[in-house]
Coordinates of C-alpha atoms in Angstrom, one line a residue:
X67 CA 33.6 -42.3 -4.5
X68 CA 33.6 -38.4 -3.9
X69 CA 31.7 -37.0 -1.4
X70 CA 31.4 -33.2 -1.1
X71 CA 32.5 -31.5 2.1
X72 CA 29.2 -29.6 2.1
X73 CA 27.5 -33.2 2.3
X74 CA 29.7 -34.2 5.0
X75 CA 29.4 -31.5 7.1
X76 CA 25.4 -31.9 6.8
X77 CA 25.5 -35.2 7.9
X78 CA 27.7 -34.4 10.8
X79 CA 25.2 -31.8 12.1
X80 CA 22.7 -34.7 11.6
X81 CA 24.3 -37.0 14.1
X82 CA 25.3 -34.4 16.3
X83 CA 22.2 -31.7 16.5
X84 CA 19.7 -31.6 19.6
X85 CA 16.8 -33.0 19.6
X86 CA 13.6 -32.0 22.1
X87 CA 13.1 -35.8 23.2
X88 CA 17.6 -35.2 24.3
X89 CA 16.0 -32.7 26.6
X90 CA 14.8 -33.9 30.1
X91 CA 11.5 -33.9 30.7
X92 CA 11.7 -32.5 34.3
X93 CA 13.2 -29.2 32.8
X94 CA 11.3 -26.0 33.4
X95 CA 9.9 -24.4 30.8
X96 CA 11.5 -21.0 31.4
X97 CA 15.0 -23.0 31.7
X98 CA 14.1 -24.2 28.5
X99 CA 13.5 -20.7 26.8
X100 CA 16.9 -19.5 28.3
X101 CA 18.6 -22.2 26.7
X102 CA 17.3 -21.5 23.5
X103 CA 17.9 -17.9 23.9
X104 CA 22.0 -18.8 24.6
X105 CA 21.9 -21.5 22.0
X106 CA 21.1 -18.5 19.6
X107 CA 23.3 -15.7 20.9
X108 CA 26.4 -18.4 20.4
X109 CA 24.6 -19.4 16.8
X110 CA 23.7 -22.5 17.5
X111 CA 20.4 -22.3 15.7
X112 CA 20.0 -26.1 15.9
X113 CA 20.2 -26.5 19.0
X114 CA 18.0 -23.3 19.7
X115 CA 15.2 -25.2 17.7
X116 CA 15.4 -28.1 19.9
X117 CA 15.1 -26.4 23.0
X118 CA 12.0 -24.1 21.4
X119 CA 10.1 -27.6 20.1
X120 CA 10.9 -28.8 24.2
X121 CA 8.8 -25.4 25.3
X122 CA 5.9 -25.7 23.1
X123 CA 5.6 -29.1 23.8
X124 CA 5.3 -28.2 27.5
X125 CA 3.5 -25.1 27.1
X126 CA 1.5 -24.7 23.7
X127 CA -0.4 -22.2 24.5
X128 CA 2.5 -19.3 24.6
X129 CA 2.1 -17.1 21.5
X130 CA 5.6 -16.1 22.8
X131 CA 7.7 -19.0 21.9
X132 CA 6.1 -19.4 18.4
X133 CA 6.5 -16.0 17.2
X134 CA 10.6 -16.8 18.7
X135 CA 11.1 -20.1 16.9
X136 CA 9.4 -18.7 13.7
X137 CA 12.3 -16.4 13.9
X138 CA 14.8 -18.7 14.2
X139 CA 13.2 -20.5 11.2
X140 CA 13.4 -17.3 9.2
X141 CA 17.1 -16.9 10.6
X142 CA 17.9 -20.6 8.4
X143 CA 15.7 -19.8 6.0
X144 CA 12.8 -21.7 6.0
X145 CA 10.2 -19.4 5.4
X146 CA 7.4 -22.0 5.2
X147 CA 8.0 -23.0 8.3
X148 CA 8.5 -19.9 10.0
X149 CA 4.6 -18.4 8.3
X150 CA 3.0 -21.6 10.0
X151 CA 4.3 -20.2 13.6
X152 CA 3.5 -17.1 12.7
X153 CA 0.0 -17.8 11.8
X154 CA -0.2 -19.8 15.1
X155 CA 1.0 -17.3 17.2
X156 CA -1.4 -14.9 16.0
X157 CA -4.4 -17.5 16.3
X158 CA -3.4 -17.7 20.3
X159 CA -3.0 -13.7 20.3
X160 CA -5.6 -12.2 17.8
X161 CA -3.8 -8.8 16.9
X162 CA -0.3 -9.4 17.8
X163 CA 1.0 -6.5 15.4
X164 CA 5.1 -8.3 15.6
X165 CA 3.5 -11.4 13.9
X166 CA 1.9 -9.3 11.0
X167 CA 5.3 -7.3 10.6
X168 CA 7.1 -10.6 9.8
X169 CA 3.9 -12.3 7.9
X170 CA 4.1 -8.9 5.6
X171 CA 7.8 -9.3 5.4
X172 CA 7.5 -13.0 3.8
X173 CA 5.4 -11.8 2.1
X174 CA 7.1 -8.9 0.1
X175 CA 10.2 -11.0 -0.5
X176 CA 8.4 -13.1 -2.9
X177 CA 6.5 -10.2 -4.8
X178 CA 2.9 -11.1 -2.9
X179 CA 2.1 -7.6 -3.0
X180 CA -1.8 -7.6 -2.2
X181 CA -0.9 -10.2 0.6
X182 CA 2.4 -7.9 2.1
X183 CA -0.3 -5.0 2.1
X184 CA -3.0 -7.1 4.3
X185 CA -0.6 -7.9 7.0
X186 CA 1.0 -4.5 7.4
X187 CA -2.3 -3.0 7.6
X188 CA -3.3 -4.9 10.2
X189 CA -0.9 -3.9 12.2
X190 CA -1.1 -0.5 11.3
X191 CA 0.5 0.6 15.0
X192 CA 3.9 -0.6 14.4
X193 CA 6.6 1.4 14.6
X194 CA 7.9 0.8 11.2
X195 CA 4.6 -0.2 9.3
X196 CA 4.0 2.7 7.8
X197 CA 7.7 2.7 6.2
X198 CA 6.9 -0.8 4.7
X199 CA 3.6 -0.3 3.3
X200 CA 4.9 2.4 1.2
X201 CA 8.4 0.3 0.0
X202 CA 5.9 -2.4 -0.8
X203 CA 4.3 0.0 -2.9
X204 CA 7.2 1.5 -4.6
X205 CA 8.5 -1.9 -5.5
X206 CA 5.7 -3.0 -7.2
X207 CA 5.3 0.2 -8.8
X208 CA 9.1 -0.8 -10.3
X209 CA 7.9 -4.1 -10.8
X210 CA 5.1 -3.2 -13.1
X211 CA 7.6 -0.7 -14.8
X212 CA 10.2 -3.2 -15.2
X213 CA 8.0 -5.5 -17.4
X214 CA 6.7 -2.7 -19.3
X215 CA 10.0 -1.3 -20.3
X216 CA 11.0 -5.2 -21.1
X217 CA 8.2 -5.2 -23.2
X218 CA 9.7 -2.3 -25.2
X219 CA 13.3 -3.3 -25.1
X220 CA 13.9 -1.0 -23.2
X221 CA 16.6 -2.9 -21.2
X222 CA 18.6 0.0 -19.7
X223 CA 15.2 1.3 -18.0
X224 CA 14.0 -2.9 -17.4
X225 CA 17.6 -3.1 -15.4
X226 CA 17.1 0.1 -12.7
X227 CA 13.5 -0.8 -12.2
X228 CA 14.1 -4.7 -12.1
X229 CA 16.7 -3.0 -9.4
X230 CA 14.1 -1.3 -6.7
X231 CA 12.1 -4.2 -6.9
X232 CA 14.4 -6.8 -5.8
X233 CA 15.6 -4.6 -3.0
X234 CA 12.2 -5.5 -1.7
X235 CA 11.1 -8.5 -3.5
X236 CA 14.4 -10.5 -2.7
X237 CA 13.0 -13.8 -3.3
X238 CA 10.9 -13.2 -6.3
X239 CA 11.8 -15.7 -9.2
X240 CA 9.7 -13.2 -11.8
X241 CA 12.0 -10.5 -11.3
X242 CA 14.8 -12.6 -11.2
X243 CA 14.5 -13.8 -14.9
X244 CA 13.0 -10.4 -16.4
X245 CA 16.6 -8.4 -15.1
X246 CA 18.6 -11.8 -16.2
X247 CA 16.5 -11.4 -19.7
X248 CA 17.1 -7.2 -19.6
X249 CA 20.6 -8.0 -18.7
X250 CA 21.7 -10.4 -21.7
X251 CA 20.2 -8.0 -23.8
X252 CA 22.6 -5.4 -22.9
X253 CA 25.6 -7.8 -23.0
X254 CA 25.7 -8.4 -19.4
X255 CA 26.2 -11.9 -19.2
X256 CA 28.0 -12.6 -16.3
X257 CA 25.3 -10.6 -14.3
X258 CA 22.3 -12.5 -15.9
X259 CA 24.0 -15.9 -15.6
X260 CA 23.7 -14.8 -11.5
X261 CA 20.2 -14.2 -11.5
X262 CA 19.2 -17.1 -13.1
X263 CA 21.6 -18.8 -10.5
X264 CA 19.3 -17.2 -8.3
X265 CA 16.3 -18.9 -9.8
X266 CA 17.8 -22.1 -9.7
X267 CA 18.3 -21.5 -5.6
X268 CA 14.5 -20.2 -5.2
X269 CA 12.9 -23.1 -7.4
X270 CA 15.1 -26.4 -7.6
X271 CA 12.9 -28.3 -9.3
X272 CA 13.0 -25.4 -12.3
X273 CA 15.4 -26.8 -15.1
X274 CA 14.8 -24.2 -17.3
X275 CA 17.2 -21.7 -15.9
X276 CA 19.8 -24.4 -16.3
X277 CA 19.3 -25.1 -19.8
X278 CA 19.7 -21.2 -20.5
X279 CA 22.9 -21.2 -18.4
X280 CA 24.3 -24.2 -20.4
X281 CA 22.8 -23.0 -23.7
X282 CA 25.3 -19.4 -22.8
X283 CA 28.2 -22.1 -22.0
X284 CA 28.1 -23.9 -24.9
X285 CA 27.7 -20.4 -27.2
X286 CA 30.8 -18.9 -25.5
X287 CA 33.0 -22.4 -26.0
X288 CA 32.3 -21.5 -29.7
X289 CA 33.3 -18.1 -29.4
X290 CA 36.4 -19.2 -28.0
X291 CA 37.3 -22.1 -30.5
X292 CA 36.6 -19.4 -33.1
X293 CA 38.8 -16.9 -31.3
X294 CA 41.7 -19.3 -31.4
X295 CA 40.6 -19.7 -35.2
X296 CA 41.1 -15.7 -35.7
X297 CA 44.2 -16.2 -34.1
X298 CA 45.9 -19.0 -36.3
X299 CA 44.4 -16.9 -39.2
X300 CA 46.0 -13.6 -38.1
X301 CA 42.9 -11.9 -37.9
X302 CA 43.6 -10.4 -35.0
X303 CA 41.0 -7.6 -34.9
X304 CA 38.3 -10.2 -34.9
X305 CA 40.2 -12.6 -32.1
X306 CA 40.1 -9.6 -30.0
X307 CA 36.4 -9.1 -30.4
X308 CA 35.4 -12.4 -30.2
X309 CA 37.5 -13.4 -27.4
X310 CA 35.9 -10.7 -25.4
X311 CA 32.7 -11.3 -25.7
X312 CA 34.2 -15.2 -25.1
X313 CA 35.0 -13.9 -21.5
X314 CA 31.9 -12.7 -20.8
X315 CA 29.6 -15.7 -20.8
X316 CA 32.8 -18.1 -19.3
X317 CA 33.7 -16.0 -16.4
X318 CA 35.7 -19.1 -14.5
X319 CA 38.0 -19.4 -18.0
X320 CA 38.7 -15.4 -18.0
X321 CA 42.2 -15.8 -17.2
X322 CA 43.0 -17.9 -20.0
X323 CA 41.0 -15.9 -22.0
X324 CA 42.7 -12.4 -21.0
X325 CA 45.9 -14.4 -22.3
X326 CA 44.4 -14.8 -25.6
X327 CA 43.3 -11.2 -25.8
X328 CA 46.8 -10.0 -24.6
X329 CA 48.5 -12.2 -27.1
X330 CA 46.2 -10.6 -30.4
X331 CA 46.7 -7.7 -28.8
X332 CA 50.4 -7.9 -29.3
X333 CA 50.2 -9.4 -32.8
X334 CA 47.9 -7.1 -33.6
X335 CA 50.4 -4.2 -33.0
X336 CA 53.3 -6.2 -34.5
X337 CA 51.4 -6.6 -37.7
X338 CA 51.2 -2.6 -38.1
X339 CA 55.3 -2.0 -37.6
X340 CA 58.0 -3.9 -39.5
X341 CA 58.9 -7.0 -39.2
X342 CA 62.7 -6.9 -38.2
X343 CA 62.6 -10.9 -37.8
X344 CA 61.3 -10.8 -41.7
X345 CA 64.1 -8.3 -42.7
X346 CA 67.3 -10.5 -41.1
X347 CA 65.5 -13.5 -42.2
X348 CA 65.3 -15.2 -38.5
X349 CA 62.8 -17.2 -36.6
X350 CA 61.5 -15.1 -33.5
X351 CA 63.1 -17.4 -31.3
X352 CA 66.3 -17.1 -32.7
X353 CA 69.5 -16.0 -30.4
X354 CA 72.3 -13.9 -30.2
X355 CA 74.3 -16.1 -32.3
X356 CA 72.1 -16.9 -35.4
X357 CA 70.6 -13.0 -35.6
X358 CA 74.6 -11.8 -35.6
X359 CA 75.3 -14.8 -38.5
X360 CA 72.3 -13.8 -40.5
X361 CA 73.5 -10.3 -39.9
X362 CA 76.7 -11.0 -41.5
X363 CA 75.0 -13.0 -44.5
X364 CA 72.7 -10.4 -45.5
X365 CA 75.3 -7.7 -45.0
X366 CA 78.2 -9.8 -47.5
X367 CA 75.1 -10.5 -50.1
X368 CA 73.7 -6.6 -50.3
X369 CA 77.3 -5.3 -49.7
X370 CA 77.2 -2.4 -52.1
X371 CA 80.2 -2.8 -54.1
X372 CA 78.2 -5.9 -55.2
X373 CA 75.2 -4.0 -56.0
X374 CA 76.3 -3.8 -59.7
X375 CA 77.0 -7.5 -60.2
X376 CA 73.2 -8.2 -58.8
X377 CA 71.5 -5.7 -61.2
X378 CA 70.8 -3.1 -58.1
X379 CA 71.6 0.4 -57.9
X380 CA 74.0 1.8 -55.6
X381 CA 70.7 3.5 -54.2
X382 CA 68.6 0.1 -53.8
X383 CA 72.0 -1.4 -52.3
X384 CA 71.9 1.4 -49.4
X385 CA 68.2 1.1 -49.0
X386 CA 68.4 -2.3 -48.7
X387 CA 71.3 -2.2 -45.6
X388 CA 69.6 1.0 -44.1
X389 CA 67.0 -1.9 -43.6
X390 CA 68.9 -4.5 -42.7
X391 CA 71.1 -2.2 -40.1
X392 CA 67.9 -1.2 -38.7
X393 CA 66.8 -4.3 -38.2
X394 CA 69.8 -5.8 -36.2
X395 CA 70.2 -2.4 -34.5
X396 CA 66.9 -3.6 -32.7
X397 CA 67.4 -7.5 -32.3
X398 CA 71.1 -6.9 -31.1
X399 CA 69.9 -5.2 -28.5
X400 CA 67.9 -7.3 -25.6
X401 CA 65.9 -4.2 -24.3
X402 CA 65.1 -3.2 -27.8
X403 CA 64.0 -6.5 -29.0
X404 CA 62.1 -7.0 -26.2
X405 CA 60.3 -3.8 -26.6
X406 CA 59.3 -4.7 -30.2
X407 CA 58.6 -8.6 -29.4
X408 CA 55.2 -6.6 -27.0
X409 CA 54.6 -4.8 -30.3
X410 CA 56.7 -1.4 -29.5
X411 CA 58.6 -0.3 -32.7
X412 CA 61.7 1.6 -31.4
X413 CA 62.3 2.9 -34.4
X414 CA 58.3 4.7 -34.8
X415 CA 57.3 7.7 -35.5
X416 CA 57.7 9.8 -31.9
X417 CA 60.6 7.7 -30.8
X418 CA 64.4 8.7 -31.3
X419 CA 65.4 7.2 -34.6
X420 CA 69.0 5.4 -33.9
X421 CA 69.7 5.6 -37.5
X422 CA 70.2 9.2 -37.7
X423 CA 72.8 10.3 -41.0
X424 CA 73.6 7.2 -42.7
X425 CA 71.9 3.9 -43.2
X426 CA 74.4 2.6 -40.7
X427 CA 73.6 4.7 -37.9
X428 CA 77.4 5.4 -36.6
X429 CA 78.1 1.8 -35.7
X430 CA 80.5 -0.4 -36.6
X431 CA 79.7 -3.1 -39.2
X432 CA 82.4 -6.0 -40.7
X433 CA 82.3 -6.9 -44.4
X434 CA 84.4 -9.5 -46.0
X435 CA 85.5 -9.2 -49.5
X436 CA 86.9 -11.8 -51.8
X437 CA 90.0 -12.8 -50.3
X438 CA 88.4 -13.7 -47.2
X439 CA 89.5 -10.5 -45.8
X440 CA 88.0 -8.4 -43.6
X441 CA 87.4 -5.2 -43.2
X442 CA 85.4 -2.9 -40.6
X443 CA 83.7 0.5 -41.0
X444 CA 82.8 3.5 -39.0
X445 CA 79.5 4.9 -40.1
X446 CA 78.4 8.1 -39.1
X447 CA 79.4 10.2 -36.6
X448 CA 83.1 10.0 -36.1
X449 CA 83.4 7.5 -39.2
X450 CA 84.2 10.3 -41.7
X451 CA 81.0 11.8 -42.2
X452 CA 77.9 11.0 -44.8
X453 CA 78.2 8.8 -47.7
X454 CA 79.4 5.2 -48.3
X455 CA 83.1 5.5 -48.0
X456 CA 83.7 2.1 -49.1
X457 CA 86.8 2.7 -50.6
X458 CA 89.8 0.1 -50.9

């Protein structure tokens, strides 16, 4: 059986965490407050709770410690919790302008607007009421302006305003799923996917963010199986394109994926230069030793002096070894081949051609005649100039 770490842990804290009845009874209540108040500088929130629950129990009628343990409620996020403190604290002390601050808080986090507005008006004296009342009323200005603009597909415009009013209205499901639908439209599917995590974390019991998430899943394995299928086809143009957009709904397979794209992206260059493999007649795996033998072959079978008895020209014969010469002049050499096995012709246009005056580009190059003899040339520079000088 697996059991998650996470789970573990919980269960841990379970056995282990205060509780008020732990405390002794005997214990003064301003003991008890100090001990919550160290419990919570060391962040021991738990145990701060048990110690605050202690103290009320002793002393309900302290507006004090509610409005302290509704903090530390909103400090592990239980907001529900936290407003019923609150709303007690301010029942014992009508007016308490700290309690309406954090009431009008909650209640702009989760897009209440109208309520956010009530509490922060009533305490109208705070130092930073002001300030709030008028971010409450920007963000539901952007709000308002976000659904509009989604309304006219205007996804760009739905983003930024979707933007201001989560700044505000950090736990508002609504404005969650209008930026994650703005945000698919504009092919931002890794950021939409996160705000619909986000939904899924503000309302559990919500599936359909789920389905949505699995629906982009199973849409993105199918770009990927048709990728591949691109790939095996030699499309390359549309692997790349599909692969990307692949890697944009399956962010935890992107490595794999960027392999992919970096592999079409190399066949996709080596399908717009020769094929030097092709010319020598080789498998791209092939080694020193069965490139130089092909080499040899090919060089015997298109030897020019033969050219006659095989219905070529002696022009065709040279064009054909110019190719041929070219061609091992790359896959003889390691740091040329591996230059063109990334997609890099050496021999393109802006790079130094190495088969400069004759086809055979001043190296030396063995040919074997009838007898079994033979025979090695100089082409090119010091090999007696231009032409074929295959003379017996």
């Amino acid at each position: 059986m697996i059991i998650k770490i996470s789970a573990i842990a919980l269960a841990v804290c379970a056995v282990s965490a205060l509780i008020a009845d732990d405390i002794p009874a005997d214990t003064p209540v301003t003991s008890l407050l100090a001990s919550a108040q160290n419990h919570l500088s060391r962040g021991e929130t738990g145990d701060a709770l048990a110690y605050y629950d202690a103290a009320i129990a002793r002393d309900p009628t302290n507006y004090l410690t509610y409005f302290k343990r509704a903090t530390t409620y909103l400090s592990l996020g239980r907001a529900p919790q936290a407003t019923d403190d609150f709303n007690t604290a301010l029942s014992i002390r009508p007016g308490f302008e700290a309690a309406h601050v954090q009431l009008g808080k909650i209640k702009q986090r989760v897009a209440d607007w109208n309520g956010a507005r009530d509490q922060l008006r009533r305490a109208k004296d705070a130092p930073d009421a002001a300030e709030l009342l008028a971010a409450v009323d920007d963000a539901e200005n952007a709000a308002w302006a976000a659904e509009a603009a989604e309304a006219k597909s205007d996804w760009e415009e739905c983003v930024n305003q979707a933007n201001m009013a989560i700044m505000v209205a950090t736990r508002a499901a609504s404005l969650r799923r209008i930026r994650a639908h703005c945000r698919f439209a504009r092919g931002e599917v890794e950021e939409g996917v996160g705000d619909l995590q986000h939904v899924l974390h503000l309302k559990p019991g919500d599936v359909s963010p789920f389905l949505v998430i699995s629906a982009i899943n199973f849409y993105a394995l199918g770009d990927l199986e048709k990728g591949m299928s691109h790939l095996d086809a030699e499309q390359y143009e549309a692997a790349i394109e599909t692969l990307k957009k692949a890697k944009e709904a399956r962010v935890d397979q992107s490595d794999y994926i960027n392999t992919l794209i970096n592999e079409a992206d190399v066949l996709l260059r080596r399908s717009k230069i020769k094929d030097y493999y092709k010319v020598i007649g080789v498998a791209r795996d092939a080694d020193d030793r069965q490139i130089k033998a092909a080499y040899r072959r090919l060089s015997k079978l298109h030897h020019p002096d033969k050219a006659a008895k095989q219905g070529l020209t002696k022009e065709a014969a040279e064009k054909k070894m110019a190719e041929i010469n070219e061609a091992y002049e790359v896959l003889s050499d390691p740091e040329l081949r591996a230059r063109f096995d990334r997609g890099d012709d050496p021999n393109s246009k802006g790079q130094q051609n190495p088969f400069q005056g004759s086809p055979f580009g001043g190296q030396q190059f063995m040919f074997q005649q009838g007898g079994g003899q033979q025979f090695k040339f100089q082409f090119g520079p010091g090999g007696g100039g231009g032409g074929f000088p295959f003379g017996k």
